[in-house]
Amino acid sequence: MFKISFLFSFLLPLVLSGCVAGNLADNPALPITKVNVAEQKLDGTHIYWYLSRQNTPERLGERVYSAKLGDYQSDYQWQSGKLKMLLQQGERLVDGQQVPFELQLRFDSQGVAVYQRYTEDGQILPLTIDEIAELKQHSEYLVQQIERLKKSKQYFEQGYKQQQQLISCQTQQPIAIDEPNVLSVFDPSGYWAAIGKQKNGKFRINKLLSGVVSETCLQAPTLIDTKQ
C-alpha cells in the first residue's frame, strides 16, 4: 500500500503539470510568438510564417517555389500541441508536368485522421495510412526546422523598390541594407525577396531569392477557416 501511495503521490504532480502546460498553451490571453523565416534548399525555396504560444505550435503557413516539387502553399493548425488540420493547394510535378492539386486532412484529439480529401489534376485519389503518417511527421520536422532557422537568424524579408529605395513589406518603411549595389540585381518589376538578418541597423542579405516572383507582397497562406 505504501508503494502504491508513494507512486501515486509522485506521479500526480507530473500529470497535473502536464495538464497545466496544455492549458497554458491553449490560453488565448498568452502572447503569440511570430516567426517569419525561409530557406533555400536543393529542391527549391521554402518560406514559413509560424505562430506559437508557450513554445507550442499553433499555426504555420508555408509557401514553396520549386522546379522539382512544384509551386504550392500549405496551412497547418495545431490544438493542444497536436496537429488538427492541414490544407495544401497549388501545383505539383507529376510525370514531368505541373498539375493542380489540393489536399485536406483533419485529425481528432488523439491524432487519428477523421477526414481526408486529395485531388490531383481534377481526380480524387485516396491517401494511404503511410502517406498520412508521413505528412504528420513532416509537420513535426517543419516545426523543428523553423526553430533551427530562427536560431541561425535566417529571417525572410521582402519588399519593393520605390524611387531607388528598398521598402519593407512588413513595415512599409525604407529598409537599409549593408550592400546598396544589390539593388541592381532585383527584379525589374520592383519586388524583391531575401534571407538575412538585422545587424547594426541594417539588413544583411545572406541569399537573394530570385525564384520568388510576385507582383505584390506575400502573405501567410490562410487556407484554413478558423471559424469552423
PDB file of C-alpha atoms in Angstrom:
ATOM      1  CA  MET A   1       0.000   0.000   0.000  1.00  0.00           C
ATOM      2  CA  PHE A   2       2.844   2.353   0.877  1.00  0.00           C
ATOM      3  CA  LYS A   3       4.495   1.797  -2.526  1.00  0.00           C
ATOM      4  CA  ILE A   4       1.246   2.465  -4.392  1.00  0.00           C
ATOM      5  CA  SER A   5       0.539   5.613  -2.369  1.00  0.00           C
ATOM      6  CA  PHE A   6       4.090   6.848  -2.883  1.00  0.00           C
ATOM      7  CA  LEU A   7       3.944   6.192  -6.627  1.00  0.00           C
ATOM      8  CA  PHE A   8       0.599   7.976  -6.934  1.00  0.00           C
ATOM      9  CA  SER A   9       1.836  10.978  -4.948  1.00  0.00           C
ATOM     10  CA  PHE A  10       4.906  11.123  -7.203  1.00  0.00           C
ATOM     11  CA  LEU A  11       3.031  10.865 -10.496  1.00  0.00           C
ATOM     12  CA  LEU A  12       0.155  13.213  -9.622  1.00  0.00           C
ATOM     13  CA  PRO A  13       2.240  16.426  -9.785  1.00  0.00           C
ATOM     14  CA  LEU A  14       3.634  15.313 -13.160  1.00  0.00           C
ATOM     15  CA  VAL A  15       0.139  14.684 -14.529  1.00  0.00           C
ATOM     16  CA  LEU A  16      -1.112  17.995 -13.176  1.00  0.00           C
ATOM     17  CA  SER A  17       1.897  19.865 -14.527  1.00  0.00           C
ATOM     18  CA  GLY A  18       1.223  18.344 -17.951  1.00  0.00           C
ATOM     19  CA  CYS A  19      -2.397  19.478 -17.772  1.00  0.00           C
ATOM     20  CA  VAL A  20      -1.351  22.949 -16.680  1.00  0.00           C
ATOM     21  CA  ALA A  21       1.164  23.192 -19.524  1.00  0.00           C
ATOM     22  CA  GLY A  22      -1.508  22.157 -22.010  1.00  0.00           C
ATOM     23  CA  ASN A  23      -3.984  24.656 -20.600  1.00  0.00           C
ATOM     24  CA  LEU A  24      -1.379  27.408 -20.706  1.00  0.00           C
ATOM     25  CA  ALA A  25      -0.638  26.722 -24.341  1.00  0.00           C
ATOM     26  CA  ASP A  26      -4.355  26.929 -25.164  1.00  0.00           C
ATOM     27  CA  ASN A  27      -4.893  30.130 -23.188  1.00  0.00           C
ATOM     28  CA  PRO A  28      -5.713  32.877 -25.740  1.00  0.00           C
ATOM     29  CA  ALA A  29      -4.619  35.522 -23.233  1.00  0.00           C
ATOM     30  CA  LEU A  30      -0.993  34.421 -23.534  1.00  0.00           C
ATOM     31  CA  PRO A  31       1.091  36.200 -26.181  1.00  0.00           C
ATOM     32  CA  ILE A  32       1.636  34.728 -29.611  1.00  0.00           C
ATOM     33  CA  THR A  33       5.191  34.438 -30.901  1.00  0.00           C
ATOM     34  CA  LYS A  34       5.514  35.151 -34.631  1.00  0.00           C
ATOM     35  CA  VAL A  35       8.424  33.964 -36.748  1.00  0.00           C
ATOM     36  CA  ASN A  36       8.965  34.540 -40.472  1.00  0.00           C
ATOM     37  CA  VAL A  37      11.944  32.593 -41.783  1.00  0.00           C
ATOM     38  CA  ALA A  38      12.974  30.985 -45.054  1.00  0.00           C
ATOM     39  CA  GLU A  39      15.449  28.547 -46.522  1.00  0.00           C
ATOM     40  CA  GLN A  40      16.762  27.758 -49.967  1.00  0.00           C
ATOM     41  CA  LYS A  41      17.379  24.045 -50.419  1.00  0.00           C
ATOM     42  CA  LEU A  42      18.267  21.835 -53.370  1.00  0.00           C
ATOM     43  CA  ASP A  43      14.570  21.235 -54.021  1.00  0.00           C
ATOM     44  CA  GLY A  44      13.650  24.938 -54.006  1.00  0.00           C
ATOM     45  CA  THR A  45      12.742  27.872 -51.776  1.00  0.00           C
ATOM     46  CA  HIS A  46      10.601  27.426 -48.652  1.00  0.00           C
ATOM     47  CA  ILE A  47       9.076  30.367 -46.766  1.00  0.00           C
ATOM     48  CA  TYR A  48       7.461  29.929 -43.335  1.00  0.00           C
ATOM     49  CA  TRP A  49       5.086  32.063 -41.260  1.00  0.00           C
ATOM     50  CA  TYR A  50       4.987  30.397 -37.844  1.00  0.00           C
ATOM     51  CA  LEU A  51       2.832  31.158 -34.804  1.00  0.00           C
ATOM     52  CA  SER A  52       3.416  29.545 -31.410  1.00  0.00           C
ATOM     53  CA  ARG A  53       2.287  30.047 -27.822  1.00  0.00           C
ATOM     54  CA  GLN A  54       4.360  28.902 -24.836  1.00  0.00           C
ATOM     55  CA  ASN A  55       6.706  27.130 -27.299  1.00  0.00           C
ATOM     56  CA  THR A  56       3.740  25.126 -28.585  1.00  0.00           C
ATOM     57  CA  PRO A  57       2.835  25.285 -32.301  1.00  0.00           C
ATOM     58  CA  GLU A  58      -0.475  26.893 -33.243  1.00  0.00           C
ATOM     59  CA  ARG A  59      -0.357  27.840 -36.924  1.00  0.00           C
ATOM     60  CA  LEU A  60       2.087  27.515 -39.807  1.00  0.00           C
ATOM     61  CA  GLY A  61       1.802  28.933 -43.285  1.00  0.00           C
ATOM     62  CA  GLU A  62       4.263  27.695 -45.906  1.00  0.00           C
ATOM     63  CA  ARG A  63       4.977  28.725 -49.498  1.00  0.00           C
ATOM     64  CA  VAL A  64       7.140  26.537 -51.712  1.00  0.00           C
ATOM     65  CA  TYR A  65       8.722  27.515 -55.024  1.00  0.00           C
ATOM     66  CA  SER A  66      10.372  24.506 -56.616  1.00  0.00           C
ATOM     67  CA  ALA A  67      11.140  23.153 -60.059  1.00  0.00           C
ATOM     68  CA  LYS A  68      11.215  19.662 -58.518  1.00  0.00           C
ATOM     69  CA  LEU A  69       8.231  19.779 -56.152  1.00  0.00           C
ATOM     70  CA  GLY A  70       6.063  22.427 -57.800  1.00  0.00           C
ATOM     71  CA  ASP A  71       4.722  25.733 -56.504  1.00  0.00           C
ATOM     72  CA  TYR A  72       2.230  25.338 -53.668  1.00  0.00           C
ATOM     73  CA  GLN A  73       1.164  26.655 -50.288  1.00  0.00           C
ATOM     74  CA  SER A  74       0.326  24.906 -47.024  1.00  0.00           C
ATOM     75  CA  ASP A  75      -1.621  25.841 -43.911  1.00  0.00           C
ATOM     76  CA  TYR A  76      -1.157  23.849 -40.680  1.00  0.00           C
ATOM     77  CA  GLN A  77      -3.186  24.229 -37.484  1.00  0.00           C
ATOM     78  CA  TRP A  78      -2.493  22.638 -34.090  1.00  0.00           C
ATOM     79  CA  GLN A  79      -4.591  22.280 -30.954  1.00  0.00           C
ATOM     80  CA  SER A  80      -3.008  21.457 -27.570  1.00  0.00           C
ATOM     81  CA  GLY A  81       0.228  20.725 -29.402  1.00  0.00           C
ATOM     82  CA  LYS A  82      -1.328  18.160 -31.753  1.00  0.00           C
ATOM     83  CA  LEU A  83      -1.875  18.626 -35.460  1.00  0.00           C
ATOM     84  CA  LYS A  84      -5.549  19.362 -36.039  1.00  0.00           C
ATOM     85  CA  MET A  85      -5.757  20.305 -39.699  1.00  0.00           C
ATOM     86  CA  LEU A  86      -3.636  20.534 -42.841  1.00  0.00           C
ATOM     87  CA  LEU A  87      -4.579  22.104 -46.153  1.00  0.00           C
ATOM     88  CA  GLN A  88      -2.377  22.334 -49.235  1.00  0.00           C
ATOM     89  CA  GLN A  89      -3.026  23.622 -52.730  1.00  0.00           C
ATOM     90  CA  GLY A  90      -1.095  24.634 -55.792  1.00  0.00           C
ATOM     91  CA  GLU A  91       0.760  22.743 -58.491  1.00  0.00           C
ATOM     92  CA  ARG A  92       2.738  19.532 -58.167  1.00  0.00           C
ATOM     93  CA  LEU A  93       5.190  17.950 -60.580  1.00  0.00           C
ATOM     94  CA  VAL A  94       3.707  14.691 -61.899  1.00  0.00           C
ATOM     95  CA  ASP A  95       5.407  12.796 -64.739  1.00  0.00           C
ATOM     96  CA  GLY A  96       7.334  15.897 -65.684  1.00  0.00           C
ATOM     97  CA  GLN A  97       4.296  18.167 -65.795  1.00  0.00           C
ATOM     98  CA  GLN A  98       2.876  20.675 -63.346  1.00  0.00           C
ATOM     99  CA  VAL A  99      -0.661  19.655 -62.369  1.00  0.00           C
ATOM    100  CA  PRO A 100      -3.026  21.314 -59.889  1.00  0.00           C
ATOM    101  CA  PHE A 101      -3.645  19.545 -56.593  1.00  0.00           C
ATOM    102  CA  GLU A 102      -5.451  20.107 -53.321  1.00  0.00           C
ATOM    103  CA  LEU A 103      -5.071  18.260 -50.030  1.00  0.00           C
ATOM    104  CA  GLN A 104      -7.279  18.383 -46.931  1.00  0.00           C
ATOM    105  CA  LEU A 105      -6.589  16.462 -43.727  1.00  0.00           C
ATOM    106  CA  ARG A 106      -8.353  16.735 -40.372  1.00  0.00           C
ATOM    107  CA  PHE A 107      -7.389  14.891 -37.163  1.00  0.00           C
ATOM    108  CA  ASP A 108      -9.187  14.204 -33.896  1.00  0.00           C
ATOM    109  CA  SER A 109      -7.757  14.892 -30.433  1.00  0.00           C
ATOM    110  CA  GLN A 110      -5.995  11.515 -30.496  1.00  0.00           C
ATOM    111  CA  GLY A 111      -4.185  12.305 -33.745  1.00  0.00           C
ATOM    112  CA  VAL A 112      -6.312   9.992 -35.880  1.00  0.00           C
ATOM    113  CA  ALA A 113      -7.228  11.217 -39.359  1.00  0.00           C
ATOM    114  CA  VAL A 114     -11.011  11.610 -39.432  1.00  0.00           C
ATOM    115  CA  TYR A 115     -11.260  13.326 -42.817  1.00  0.00           C
ATOM    116  CA  GLN A 116      -9.152  13.238 -45.948  1.00  0.00           C
ATOM    117  CA  ARG A 117      -9.537  14.542 -49.455  1.00  0.00           C
ATOM    118  CA  TYR A 118      -6.849  14.669 -52.111  1.00  0.00           C
ATOM    119  CA  THR A 119      -7.431  15.780 -55.687  1.00  0.00           C
ATOM    120  CA  GLU A 120      -4.803  15.746 -58.387  1.00  0.00           C
ATOM    121  CA  ASP A 121      -5.486  17.171 -61.824  1.00  0.00           C
ATOM    122  CA  GLY A 122      -9.213  17.015 -61.082  1.00  0.00           C
ATOM    123  CA  GLN A 123      -9.198  13.378 -59.932  1.00  0.00           C
ATOM    124  CA  ILE A 124      -9.932  12.304 -56.349  1.00  0.00           C
ATOM    125  CA  LEU A 125      -7.240   9.937 -55.098  1.00  0.00           C
ATOM    126  CA  PRO A 126      -7.105   8.120 -51.742  1.00  0.00           C
ATOM    127  CA  LEU A 127      -4.249   8.658 -49.293  1.00  0.00           C
ATOM    128  CA  THR A 128      -2.701   5.614 -47.638  1.00  0.00           C
ATOM    129  CA  ILE A 129      -2.106   5.315 -43.887  1.00  0.00           C
ATOM    130  CA  ASP A 130       1.630   5.604 -44.532  1.00  0.00           C
ATOM    131  CA  GLU A 131       1.190   8.781 -46.574  1.00  0.00           C
ATOM    132  CA  ILE A 132      -0.904  10.385 -43.833  1.00  0.00           C
ATOM    133  CA  ALA A 133       1.680   9.375 -41.211  1.00  0.00           C
ATOM    134  CA  GLU A 134       4.413  10.871 -43.381  1.00  0.00           C
ATOM    135  CA  LEU A 135       2.525  14.167 -43.648  1.00  0.00           C
ATOM    136  CA  LYS A 136       2.128  14.316 -39.853  1.00  0.00           C
ATOM    137  CA  GLN A 137       5.810  13.529 -39.391  1.00  0.00           C
ATOM    138  CA  HIS A 138       6.695  16.255 -41.884  1.00  0.00           C
ATOM    139  CA  SER A 139       4.727  18.806 -39.852  1.00  0.00           C
ATOM    140  CA  GLU A 140       6.856  17.930 -36.798  1.00  0.00           C
ATOM    141  CA  TYR A 141      10.000  18.282 -38.889  1.00  0.00           C
ATOM    142  CA  LEU A 142       8.910  21.730 -40.086  1.00  0.00           C
ATOM    143  CA  VAL A 143       8.443  22.988 -36.517  1.00  0.00           C
ATOM    144  CA  GLN A 144      11.938  21.793 -35.597  1.00  0.00           C
ATOM    145  CA  GLN A 145      13.427  23.227 -38.783  1.00  0.00           C
ATOM    146  CA  ILE A 146      11.828  26.624 -38.186  1.00  0.00           C
ATOM    147  CA  GLU A 147      13.368  26.740 -34.711  1.00  0.00           C
ATOM    148  CA  ARG A 148      16.772  25.975 -36.253  1.00  0.00           C
ATOM    149  CA  LEU A 149      16.323  28.706 -38.865  1.00  0.00           C
ATOM    150  CA  LYS A 150      15.297  31.127 -36.143  1.00  0.00           C
ATOM    151  CA  LYS A 151      18.412  30.358 -34.093  1.00  0.00           C
ATOM    152  CA  SER A 152      20.634  30.903 -37.133  1.00  0.00           C
ATOM    153  CA  LYS A 153      18.711  34.131 -37.929  1.00  0.00           C
ATOM    154  CA  GLN A 154      17.588  33.078 -41.407  1.00  0.00           C
ATOM    155  CA  TYR A 155      14.763  35.622 -41.495  1.00  0.00           C
ATOM    156  CA  PHE A 156      12.612  36.246 -44.532  1.00  0.00           C
ATOM    157  CA  GLU A 157      12.455  39.823 -45.752  1.00  0.00           C
ATOM    158  CA  GLN A 158      10.572  41.110 -48.770  1.00  0.00           C
ATOM    159  CA  GLY A 159       9.690  44.421 -50.288  1.00  0.00           C
ATOM    160  CA  TYR A 160       9.784  46.541 -53.408  1.00  0.00           C
ATOM    161  CA  LYS A 161      11.763  49.340 -54.982  1.00  0.00           C
ATOM    162  CA  GLN A 162      10.424  52.855 -54.805  1.00  0.00           C
ATOM    163  CA  GLN A 163      12.495  55.788 -56.043  1.00  0.00           C
ATOM    164  CA  GLN A 164      15.711  53.803 -55.693  1.00  0.00           C
ATOM    165  CA  GLN A 165      14.863  52.816 -52.137  1.00  0.00           C
ATOM    166  CA  LEU A 166      14.063  49.408 -50.718  1.00  0.00           C
ATOM    167  CA  ILE A 167      10.694  49.402 -48.972  1.00  0.00           C
ATOM    168  CA  SER A 168       9.922  46.651 -46.475  1.00  0.00           C
ATOM    169  CA  CYS A 169       6.621  44.813 -46.949  1.00  0.00           C
ATOM    170  CA  GLN A 170       6.383  44.322 -43.203  1.00  0.00           C
ATOM    171  CA  THR A 171       6.818  47.936 -42.095  1.00  0.00           C
ATOM    172  CA  GLN A 172       6.084  49.816 -45.333  1.00  0.00           C
ATOM    173  CA  GLN A 173       9.158  51.890 -44.480  1.00  0.00           C
ATOM    174  CA  PRO A 174      12.558  52.181 -46.201  1.00  0.00           C
ATOM    175  CA  ILE A 175      14.964  49.482 -45.110  1.00  0.00           C
ATOM    176  CA  ALA A 176      18.721  49.952 -45.070  1.00  0.00           C
ATOM    177  CA  ILE A 177      20.869  47.128 -46.413  1.00  0.00           C
ATOM    178  CA  ASP A 178      24.569  46.559 -45.953  1.00  0.00           C
ATOM    179  CA  GLU A 179      25.267  46.287 -49.712  1.00  0.00           C
ATOM    180  CA  PRO A 180      23.439  49.034 -51.651  1.00  0.00           C
ATOM    181  CA  ASN A 181      24.746  47.696 -55.001  1.00  0.00           C
ATOM    182  CA  VAL A 182      22.445  44.703 -54.589  1.00  0.00           C
ATOM    183  CA  LEU A 183      19.652  46.951 -55.914  1.00  0.00           C
ATOM    184  CA  SER A 184      20.848  46.354 -59.459  1.00  0.00           C
ATOM    185  CA  VAL A 185      20.067  42.632 -59.359  1.00  0.00           C
ATOM    186  CA  PHE A 186      16.495  42.909 -58.141  1.00  0.00           C
ATOM    187  CA  ASP A 187      13.621  42.040 -60.448  1.00  0.00           C
ATOM    188  CA  PRO A 188      12.680  44.864 -62.859  1.00  0.00           C
ATOM    189  CA  SER A 189       9.106  44.700 -61.530  1.00  0.00           C
ATOM    190  CA  GLY A 190      10.427  46.046 -58.250  1.00  0.00           C
ATOM    191  CA  TYR A 191       9.544  43.142 -55.962  1.00  0.00           C
ATOM    192  CA  TRP A 192      12.393  41.564 -54.014  1.00  0.00           C
ATOM    193  CA  ALA A 193      12.766  38.735 -51.510  1.00  0.00           C
ATOM    194  CA  ALA A 194      15.768  37.661 -49.461  1.00  0.00           C
ATOM    195  CA  ILE A 195      17.019  35.701 -46.469  1.00  0.00           C
ATOM    196  CA  GLY A 196      19.106  37.557 -43.920  1.00  0.00           C
ATOM    197  CA  LYS A 197      19.219  39.272 -40.550  1.00  0.00           C
ATOM    198  CA  GLN A 198      19.331  42.701 -38.968  1.00  0.00           C
ATOM    199  CA  LYS A 199      22.752  43.890 -37.813  1.00  0.00           C
ATOM    200  CA  ASN A 200      23.773  47.352 -36.703  1.00  0.00           C
ATOM    201  CA  GLY A 201      20.543  48.841 -38.008  1.00  0.00           C
ATOM    202  CA  LYS A 202      20.934  47.317 -41.470  1.00  0.00           C
ATOM    203  CA  PHE A 203      19.591  44.208 -43.126  1.00  0.00           C
ATOM    204  CA  ARG A 204      22.405  41.865 -44.074  1.00  0.00           C
ATOM    205  CA  ILE A 205      21.374  39.733 -47.033  1.00  0.00           C
ATOM    206  CA  ASN A 206      22.563  36.130 -46.978  1.00  0.00           C
ATOM    207  CA  LYS A 207      20.680  34.980 -50.070  1.00  0.00           C
ATOM    208  CA  LEU A 208      18.590  36.664 -52.720  1.00  0.00           C
ATOM    209  CA  LEU A 209      15.512  34.596 -53.551  1.00  0.00           C
ATOM    210  CA  SER A 210      15.354  35.058 -57.307  1.00  0.00           C
ATOM    211  CA  GLY A 211      12.902  32.157 -57.620  1.00  0.00           C
ATOM    212  CA  VAL A 212      10.258  34.046 -55.650  1.00  0.00           C
ATOM    213  CA  VAL A 213       8.413  36.156 -58.190  1.00  0.00           C
ATOM    214  CA  SER A 214       5.427  38.219 -57.136  1.00  0.00           C
ATOM    215  CA  GLU A 215       3.630  41.402 -58.094  1.00  0.00           C
ATOM    216  CA  THR A 216       2.581  42.092 -54.506  1.00  0.00           C
ATOM    217  CA  CYS A 217       3.893  41.426 -51.008  1.00  0.00           C
ATOM    218  CA  LEU A 218       3.432  37.798 -49.997  1.00  0.00           C
ATOM    219  CA  GLN A 219       1.152  36.991 -47.076  1.00  0.00           C
ATOM    220  CA  ALA A 220       0.975  33.879 -44.942  1.00  0.00           C
ATOM    221  CA  PRO A 221      -1.407  31.318 -46.526  1.00  0.00           C
ATOM    222  CA  THR A 222      -4.787  31.246 -44.809  1.00  0.00           C
ATOM    223  CA  LEU A 223      -6.414  28.206 -46.353  1.00  0.00           C
ATOM    224  CA  ILE A 224      -7.993  27.022 -43.087  1.00  0.00           C
ATOM    225  CA  ASP A 225     -11.214  28.671 -41.975  1.00  0.00           C
ATOM    226  CA  THR A 226     -10.665  29.018 -38.223  1.00  0.00           C
ATOM    227  CA  LYS A 227     -14.342  29.912 -37.696  1.00  0.00           C
ATOM    228  CA  GLN A 228     -15.408  26.354 -38.494  1.00  0.00           C
TER     229      GLN A 228
END
